Coordinates of N, CA and C in Angstrom, one line a residue:
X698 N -27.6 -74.1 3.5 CA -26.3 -74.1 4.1 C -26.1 -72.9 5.0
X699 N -26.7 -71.6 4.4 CA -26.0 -69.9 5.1 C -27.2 -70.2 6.3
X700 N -28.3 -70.9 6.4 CA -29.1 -71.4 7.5 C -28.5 -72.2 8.3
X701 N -28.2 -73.4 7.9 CA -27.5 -73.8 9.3 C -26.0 -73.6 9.8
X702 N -25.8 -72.4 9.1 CA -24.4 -71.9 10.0 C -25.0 -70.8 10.5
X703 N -26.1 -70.3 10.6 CA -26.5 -69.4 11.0 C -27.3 -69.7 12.6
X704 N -27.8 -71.0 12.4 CA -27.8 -71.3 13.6 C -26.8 -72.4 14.5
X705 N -25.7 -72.3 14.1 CA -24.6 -72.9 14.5 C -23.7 -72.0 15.4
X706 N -23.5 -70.8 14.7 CA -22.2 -70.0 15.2 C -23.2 -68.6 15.2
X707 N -23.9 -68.1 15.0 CA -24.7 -66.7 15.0 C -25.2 -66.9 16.5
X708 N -26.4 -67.3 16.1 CA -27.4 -67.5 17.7 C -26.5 -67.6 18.6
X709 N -26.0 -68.5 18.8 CA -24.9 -69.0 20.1 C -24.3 -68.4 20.5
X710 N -23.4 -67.6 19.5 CA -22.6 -66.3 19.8 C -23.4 -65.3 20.5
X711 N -24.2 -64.7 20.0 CA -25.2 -64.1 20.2 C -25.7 -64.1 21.8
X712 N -26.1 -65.4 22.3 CA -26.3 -65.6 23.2 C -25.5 -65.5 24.3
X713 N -24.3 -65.8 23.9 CA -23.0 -66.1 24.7 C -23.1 -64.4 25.2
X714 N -22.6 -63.1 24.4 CA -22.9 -61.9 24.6 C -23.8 -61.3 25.3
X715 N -24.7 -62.2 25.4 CA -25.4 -61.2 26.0 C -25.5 -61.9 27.1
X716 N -24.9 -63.0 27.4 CA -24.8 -63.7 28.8 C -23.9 -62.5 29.7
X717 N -22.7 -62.6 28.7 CA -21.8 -61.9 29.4 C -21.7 -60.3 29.7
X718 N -22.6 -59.8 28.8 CA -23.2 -58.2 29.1 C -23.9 -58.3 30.6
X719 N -25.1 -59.8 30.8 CA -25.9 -59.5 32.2 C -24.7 -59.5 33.0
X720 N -24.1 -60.5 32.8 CA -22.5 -60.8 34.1 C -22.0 -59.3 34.6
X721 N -21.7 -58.5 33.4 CA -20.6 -57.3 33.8 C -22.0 -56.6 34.0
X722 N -22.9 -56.3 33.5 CA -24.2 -55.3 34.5 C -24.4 -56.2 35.8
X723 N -24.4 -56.8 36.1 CA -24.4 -57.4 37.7 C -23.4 -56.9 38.4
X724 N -22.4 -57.1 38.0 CA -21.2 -56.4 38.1 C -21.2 -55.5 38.8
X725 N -21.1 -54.3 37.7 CA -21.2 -53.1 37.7 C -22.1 -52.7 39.4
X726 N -23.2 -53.4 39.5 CA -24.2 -52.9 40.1 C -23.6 -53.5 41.7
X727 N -23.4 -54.5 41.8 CA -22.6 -54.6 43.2 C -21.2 -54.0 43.7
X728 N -20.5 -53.8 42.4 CA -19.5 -52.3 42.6 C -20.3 -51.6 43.2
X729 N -20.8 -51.0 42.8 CA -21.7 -49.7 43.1 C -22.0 -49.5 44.7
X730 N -22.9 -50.6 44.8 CA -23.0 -50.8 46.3 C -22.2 -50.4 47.4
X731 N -22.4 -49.5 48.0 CA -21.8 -49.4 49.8 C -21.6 -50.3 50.2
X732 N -20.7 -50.6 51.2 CA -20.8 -52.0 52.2 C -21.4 -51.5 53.3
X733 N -22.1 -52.5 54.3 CA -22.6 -52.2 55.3 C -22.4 -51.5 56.6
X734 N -23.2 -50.7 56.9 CA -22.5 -49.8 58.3 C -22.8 -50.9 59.2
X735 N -21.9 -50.9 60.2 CA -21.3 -52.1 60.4 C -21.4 -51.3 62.7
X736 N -21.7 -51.9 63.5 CA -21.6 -51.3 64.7 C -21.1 -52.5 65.5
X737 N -20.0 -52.1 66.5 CA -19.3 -53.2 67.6 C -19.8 -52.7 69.0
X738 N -20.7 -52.9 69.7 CA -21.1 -52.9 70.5 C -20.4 -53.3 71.9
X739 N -20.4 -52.7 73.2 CA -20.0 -54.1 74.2 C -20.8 -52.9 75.8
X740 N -21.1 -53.7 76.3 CA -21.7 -53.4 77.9 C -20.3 -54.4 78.8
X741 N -19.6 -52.9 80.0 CA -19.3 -53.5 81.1 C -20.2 -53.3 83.0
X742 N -20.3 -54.2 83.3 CA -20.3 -55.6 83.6 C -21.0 -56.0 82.6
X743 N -21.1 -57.1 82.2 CA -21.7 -57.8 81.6 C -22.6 -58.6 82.1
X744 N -24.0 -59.4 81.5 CA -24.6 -60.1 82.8 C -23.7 -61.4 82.8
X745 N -23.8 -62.2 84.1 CA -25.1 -62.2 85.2 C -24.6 -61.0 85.8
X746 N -23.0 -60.3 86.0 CA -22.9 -59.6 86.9 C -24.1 -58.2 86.7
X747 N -24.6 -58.0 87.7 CA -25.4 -57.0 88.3 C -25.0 -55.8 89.0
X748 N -25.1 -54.4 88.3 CA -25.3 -53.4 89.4 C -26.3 -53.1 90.1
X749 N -25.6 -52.2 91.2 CA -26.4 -51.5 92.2 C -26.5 -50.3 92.7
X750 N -27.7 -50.4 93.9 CA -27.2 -48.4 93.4 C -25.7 -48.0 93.7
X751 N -25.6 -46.6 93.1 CA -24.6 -45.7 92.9 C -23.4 -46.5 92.1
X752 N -23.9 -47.8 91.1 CA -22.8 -48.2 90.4 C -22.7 -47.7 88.8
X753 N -22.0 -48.5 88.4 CA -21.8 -47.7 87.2 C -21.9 -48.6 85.8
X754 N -22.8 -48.9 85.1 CA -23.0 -49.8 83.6 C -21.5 -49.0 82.4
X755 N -20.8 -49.7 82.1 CA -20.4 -48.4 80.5 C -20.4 -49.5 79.4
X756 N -20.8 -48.4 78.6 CA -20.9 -48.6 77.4 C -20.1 -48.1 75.8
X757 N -19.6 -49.3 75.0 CA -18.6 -48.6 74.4 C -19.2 -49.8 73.0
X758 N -18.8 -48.4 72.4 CA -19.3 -48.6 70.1 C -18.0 -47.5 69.4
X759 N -18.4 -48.8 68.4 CA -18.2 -48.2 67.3 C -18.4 -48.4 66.4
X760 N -18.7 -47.3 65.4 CA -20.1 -47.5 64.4 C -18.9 -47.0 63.1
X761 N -19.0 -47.7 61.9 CA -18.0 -47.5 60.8 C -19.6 -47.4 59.2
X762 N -19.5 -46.1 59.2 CA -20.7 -45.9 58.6 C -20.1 -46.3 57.1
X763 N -21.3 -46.3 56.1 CA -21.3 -46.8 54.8 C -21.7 -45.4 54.2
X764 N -22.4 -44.5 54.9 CA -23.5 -43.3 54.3 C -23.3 -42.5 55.1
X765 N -23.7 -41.4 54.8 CA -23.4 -39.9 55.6 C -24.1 -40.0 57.4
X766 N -23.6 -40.0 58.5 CA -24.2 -39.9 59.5 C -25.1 -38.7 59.5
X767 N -26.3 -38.8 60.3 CA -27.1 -38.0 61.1 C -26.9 -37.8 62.4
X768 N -26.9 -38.8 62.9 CA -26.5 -38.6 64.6 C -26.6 -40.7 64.9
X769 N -26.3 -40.7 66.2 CA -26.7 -41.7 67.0 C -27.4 -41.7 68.2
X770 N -27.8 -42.4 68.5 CA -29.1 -42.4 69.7 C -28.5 -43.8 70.2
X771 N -28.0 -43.2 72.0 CA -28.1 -44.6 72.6 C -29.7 -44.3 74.0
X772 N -30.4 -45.1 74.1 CA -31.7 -45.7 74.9 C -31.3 -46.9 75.5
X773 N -31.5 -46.1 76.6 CA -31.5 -47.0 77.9 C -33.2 -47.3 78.7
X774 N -33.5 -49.0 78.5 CA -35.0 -49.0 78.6 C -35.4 -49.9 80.1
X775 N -36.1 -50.1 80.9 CA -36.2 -51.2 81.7 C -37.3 -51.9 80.7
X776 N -36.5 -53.3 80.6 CA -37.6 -54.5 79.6 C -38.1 -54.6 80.9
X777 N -38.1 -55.1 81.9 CA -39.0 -55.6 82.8 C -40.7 -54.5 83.3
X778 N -40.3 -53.5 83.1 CA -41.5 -52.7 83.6 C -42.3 -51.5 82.3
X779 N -41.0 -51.3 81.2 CA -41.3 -51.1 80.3 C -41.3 -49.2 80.1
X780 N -40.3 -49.4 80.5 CA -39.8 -47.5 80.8 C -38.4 -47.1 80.6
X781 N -38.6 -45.8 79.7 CA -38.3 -45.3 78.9 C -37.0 -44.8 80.3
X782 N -35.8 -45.3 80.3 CA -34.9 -44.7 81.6 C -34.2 -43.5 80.9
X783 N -33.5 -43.4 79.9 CA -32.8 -42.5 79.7 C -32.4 -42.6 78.4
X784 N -32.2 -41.3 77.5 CA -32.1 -41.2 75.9 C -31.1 -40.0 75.6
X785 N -29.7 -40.5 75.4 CA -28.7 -39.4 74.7 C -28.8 -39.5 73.4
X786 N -28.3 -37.9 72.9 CA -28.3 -38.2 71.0 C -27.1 -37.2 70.8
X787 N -26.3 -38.0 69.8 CA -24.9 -37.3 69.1 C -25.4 -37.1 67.9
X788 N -25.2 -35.6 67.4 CA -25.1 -35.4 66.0 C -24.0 -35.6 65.5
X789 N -24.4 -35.7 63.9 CA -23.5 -36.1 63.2 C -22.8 -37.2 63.2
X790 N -21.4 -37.3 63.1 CA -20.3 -38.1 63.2 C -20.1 -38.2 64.5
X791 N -20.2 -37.0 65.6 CA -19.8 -37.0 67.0 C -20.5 -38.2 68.0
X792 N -20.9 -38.9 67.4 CA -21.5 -40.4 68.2 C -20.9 -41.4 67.9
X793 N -19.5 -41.5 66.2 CA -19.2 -43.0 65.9 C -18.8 -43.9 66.8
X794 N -18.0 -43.5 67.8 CA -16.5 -44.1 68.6 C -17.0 -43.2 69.9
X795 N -17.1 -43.6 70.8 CA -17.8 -43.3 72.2 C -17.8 -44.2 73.1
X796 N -17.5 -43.7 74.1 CA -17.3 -44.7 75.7 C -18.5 -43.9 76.3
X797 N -19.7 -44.4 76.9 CA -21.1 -44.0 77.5 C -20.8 -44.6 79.3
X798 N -21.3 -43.5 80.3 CA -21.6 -44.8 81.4 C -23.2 -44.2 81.8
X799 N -23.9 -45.0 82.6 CA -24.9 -45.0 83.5 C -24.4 -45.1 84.4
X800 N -25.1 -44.4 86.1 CA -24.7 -45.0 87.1 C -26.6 -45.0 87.7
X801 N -26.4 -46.6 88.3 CA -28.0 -46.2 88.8 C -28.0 -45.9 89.9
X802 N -29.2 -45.1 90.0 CA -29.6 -43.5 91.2 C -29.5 -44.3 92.2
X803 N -28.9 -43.7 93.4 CA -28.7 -44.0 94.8 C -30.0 -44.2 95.3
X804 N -31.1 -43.6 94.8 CA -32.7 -44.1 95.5 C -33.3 -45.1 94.5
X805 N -32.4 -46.0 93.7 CA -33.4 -46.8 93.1 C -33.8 -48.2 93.8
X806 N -34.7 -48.9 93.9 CA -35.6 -49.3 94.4 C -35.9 -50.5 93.9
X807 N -35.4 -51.7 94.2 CA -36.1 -52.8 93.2 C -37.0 -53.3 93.9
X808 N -37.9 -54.0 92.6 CA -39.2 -53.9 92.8 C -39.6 -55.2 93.6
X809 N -40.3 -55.1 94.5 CA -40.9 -56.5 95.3 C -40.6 -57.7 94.6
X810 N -40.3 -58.7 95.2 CA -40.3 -59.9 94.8 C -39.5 -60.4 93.3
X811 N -38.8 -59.7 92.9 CA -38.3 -60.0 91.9 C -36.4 -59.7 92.4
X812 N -35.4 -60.8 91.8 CA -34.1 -60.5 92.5 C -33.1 -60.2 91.9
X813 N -33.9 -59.6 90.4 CA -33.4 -58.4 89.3 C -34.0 -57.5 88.5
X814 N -33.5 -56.5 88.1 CA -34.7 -55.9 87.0 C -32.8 -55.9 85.7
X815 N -34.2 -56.4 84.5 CA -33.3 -56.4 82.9 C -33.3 -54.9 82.3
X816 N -32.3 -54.3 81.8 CA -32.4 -53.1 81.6 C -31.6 -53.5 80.0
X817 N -32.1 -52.4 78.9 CA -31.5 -52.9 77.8 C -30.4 -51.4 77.0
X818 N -29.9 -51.2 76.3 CA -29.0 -50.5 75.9 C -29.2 -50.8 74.4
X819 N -29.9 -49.7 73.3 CA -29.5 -50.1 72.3 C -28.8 -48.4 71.9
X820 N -27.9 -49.0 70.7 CA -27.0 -47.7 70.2 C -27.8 -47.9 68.4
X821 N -28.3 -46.5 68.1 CA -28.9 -46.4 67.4 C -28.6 -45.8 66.1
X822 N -28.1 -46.2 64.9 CA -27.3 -45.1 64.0 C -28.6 -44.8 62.9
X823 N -28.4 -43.2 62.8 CA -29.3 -42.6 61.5 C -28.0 -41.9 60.5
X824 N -29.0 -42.0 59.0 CA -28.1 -41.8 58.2 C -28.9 -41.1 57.0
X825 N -28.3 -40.1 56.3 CA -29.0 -38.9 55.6 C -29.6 -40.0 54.2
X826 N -29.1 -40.8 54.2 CA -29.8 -41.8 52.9 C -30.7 -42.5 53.6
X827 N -30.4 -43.3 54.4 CA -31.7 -44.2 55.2 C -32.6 -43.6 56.2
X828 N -32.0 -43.1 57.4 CA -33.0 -42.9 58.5 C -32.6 -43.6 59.6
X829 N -33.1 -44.4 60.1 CA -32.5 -45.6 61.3 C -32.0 -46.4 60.2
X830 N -30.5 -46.4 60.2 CA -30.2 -47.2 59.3 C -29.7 -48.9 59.8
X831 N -29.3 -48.4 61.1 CA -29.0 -49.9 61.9 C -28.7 -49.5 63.5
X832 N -29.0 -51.0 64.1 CA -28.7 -50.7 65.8 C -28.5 -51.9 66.4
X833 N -27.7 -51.7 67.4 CA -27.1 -52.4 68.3 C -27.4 -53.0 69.4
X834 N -28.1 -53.6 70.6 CA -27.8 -53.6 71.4 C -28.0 -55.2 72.7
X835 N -27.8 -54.2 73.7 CA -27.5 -55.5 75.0 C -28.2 -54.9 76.4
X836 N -28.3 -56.2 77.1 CA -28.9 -56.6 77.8 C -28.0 -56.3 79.2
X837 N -28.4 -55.4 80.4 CA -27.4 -55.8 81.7 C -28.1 -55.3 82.8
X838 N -27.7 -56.3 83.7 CA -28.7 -56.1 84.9 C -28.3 -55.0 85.9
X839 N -29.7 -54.9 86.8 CA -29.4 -54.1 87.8 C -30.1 -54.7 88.8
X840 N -29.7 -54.4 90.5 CA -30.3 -55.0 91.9 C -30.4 -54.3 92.9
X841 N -30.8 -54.3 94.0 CA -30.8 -53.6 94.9 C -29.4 -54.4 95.8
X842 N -29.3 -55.4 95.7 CA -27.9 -55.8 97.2 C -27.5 -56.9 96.3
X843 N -26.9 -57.3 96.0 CA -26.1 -58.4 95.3 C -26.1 -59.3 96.3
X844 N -25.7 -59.1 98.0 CA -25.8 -59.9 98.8 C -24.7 -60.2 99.5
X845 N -24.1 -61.1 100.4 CA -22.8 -61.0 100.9 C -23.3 -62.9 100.8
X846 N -21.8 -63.2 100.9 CA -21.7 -64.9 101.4 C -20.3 -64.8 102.8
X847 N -21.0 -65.4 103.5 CA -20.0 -65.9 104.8 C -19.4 -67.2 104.8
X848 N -18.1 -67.3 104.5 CA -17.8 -68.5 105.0 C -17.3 -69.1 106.2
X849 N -17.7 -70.0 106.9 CA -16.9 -70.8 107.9 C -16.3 -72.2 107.6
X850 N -14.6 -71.9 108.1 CA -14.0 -73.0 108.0 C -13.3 -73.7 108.8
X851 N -13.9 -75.1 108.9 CA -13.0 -75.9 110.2 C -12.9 -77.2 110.0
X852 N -12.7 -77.8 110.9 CA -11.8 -79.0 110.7 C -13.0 -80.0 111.5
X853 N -14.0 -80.8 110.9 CA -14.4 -81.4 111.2 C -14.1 -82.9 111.6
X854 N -13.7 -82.9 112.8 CA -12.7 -84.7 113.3 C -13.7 -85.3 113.4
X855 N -15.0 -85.5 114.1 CA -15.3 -86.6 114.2 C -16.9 -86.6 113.5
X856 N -16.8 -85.8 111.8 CA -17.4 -86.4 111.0 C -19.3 -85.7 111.2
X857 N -19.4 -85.5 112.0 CA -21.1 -84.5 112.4 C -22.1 -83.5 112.1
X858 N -20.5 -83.1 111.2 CA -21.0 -81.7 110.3 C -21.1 -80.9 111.4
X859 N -20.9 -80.6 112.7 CA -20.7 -79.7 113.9 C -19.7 -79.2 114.3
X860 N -19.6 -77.6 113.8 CA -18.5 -77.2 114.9 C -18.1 -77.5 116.2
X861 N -17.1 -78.5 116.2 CA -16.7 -78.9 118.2 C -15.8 -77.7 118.6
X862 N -16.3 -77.4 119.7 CA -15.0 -76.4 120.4 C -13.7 -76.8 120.4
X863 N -12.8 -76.0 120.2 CA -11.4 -76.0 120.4 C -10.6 -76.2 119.0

């Protein structure tokens, strides 16, 4: 009889406890946990719109860390040719929340036969627990002439698709 109440109401119980011990250590352990450093990115113009020389890309973050900052790193790369254009670094905290611009150089030069070059923007956060802990980024063009459009408008009467005088 002290047997099968022993495996009736003992084990079970038993079991049930220690179900609920793993529950609250699971628990426990995602308490624990940081939430993720978290970055809002944005590039103005945005594509398709394209700059040119002497214009101006900006760029604006903000980085809401989980872990102690080290600095940020925003890189600026041409994907198309594969060069390293330009590399600022904020220490510490002094990079979370930042407005950035580029302006591209009055002698730059696009390249033969191509009627854009892709340039990339990533914002880069380090952190004294991780290292590169996370990054950001976007894509925005640059050109040598964007180009002009001409319009002409008239009143086509007798249908020819030809400007008639008068």
């Amino acid at each position: 009889m002290m047997r099968s109440l022993r495996k009736l109401f003992v084990m079970p119980l038993g079991a049930v406890l220690f179900a609920v011990l793993l529950v609250l250590m699971a628990t426990q352990i995602a308490a624990s946990q940081p939430p993720p450093t978290t970055i809002s990115f944005s590039v103005f113009p945005p594509p398709p719109t394209a700059i040119t020389p002497g214009e101006v890309e900006t760029f604006v973050w903000q980085i809401v860390p989980a872990t102690t900052p080290v600095s940020v790193t925003l890189t600026i790369f041409d994907l198309d040719n594969s060069v390293l254009i330009e590399q600022r670094n904020f220490p510490g905290s002094s990079g979370l929340v930042l407005t950035q611009t580029y302006t591209l150089p009055l002698t730059y030069t696009l390249p033969f036969g191509v009627p854009f070059e892709r340039y990339r923007a990533r914002v880069s956060y380090y952190s004294d627990e991780v290292g590169l802990e996370t990054s950001a980024e976007s894509i925005f063009w640059v050109t040598q002439d964007t180009g002009n459009i001409e319009v002409i408008k008239f009143n086509d009467r007798d249908g020819d698709g030809i400007r008639d005088p008068g």
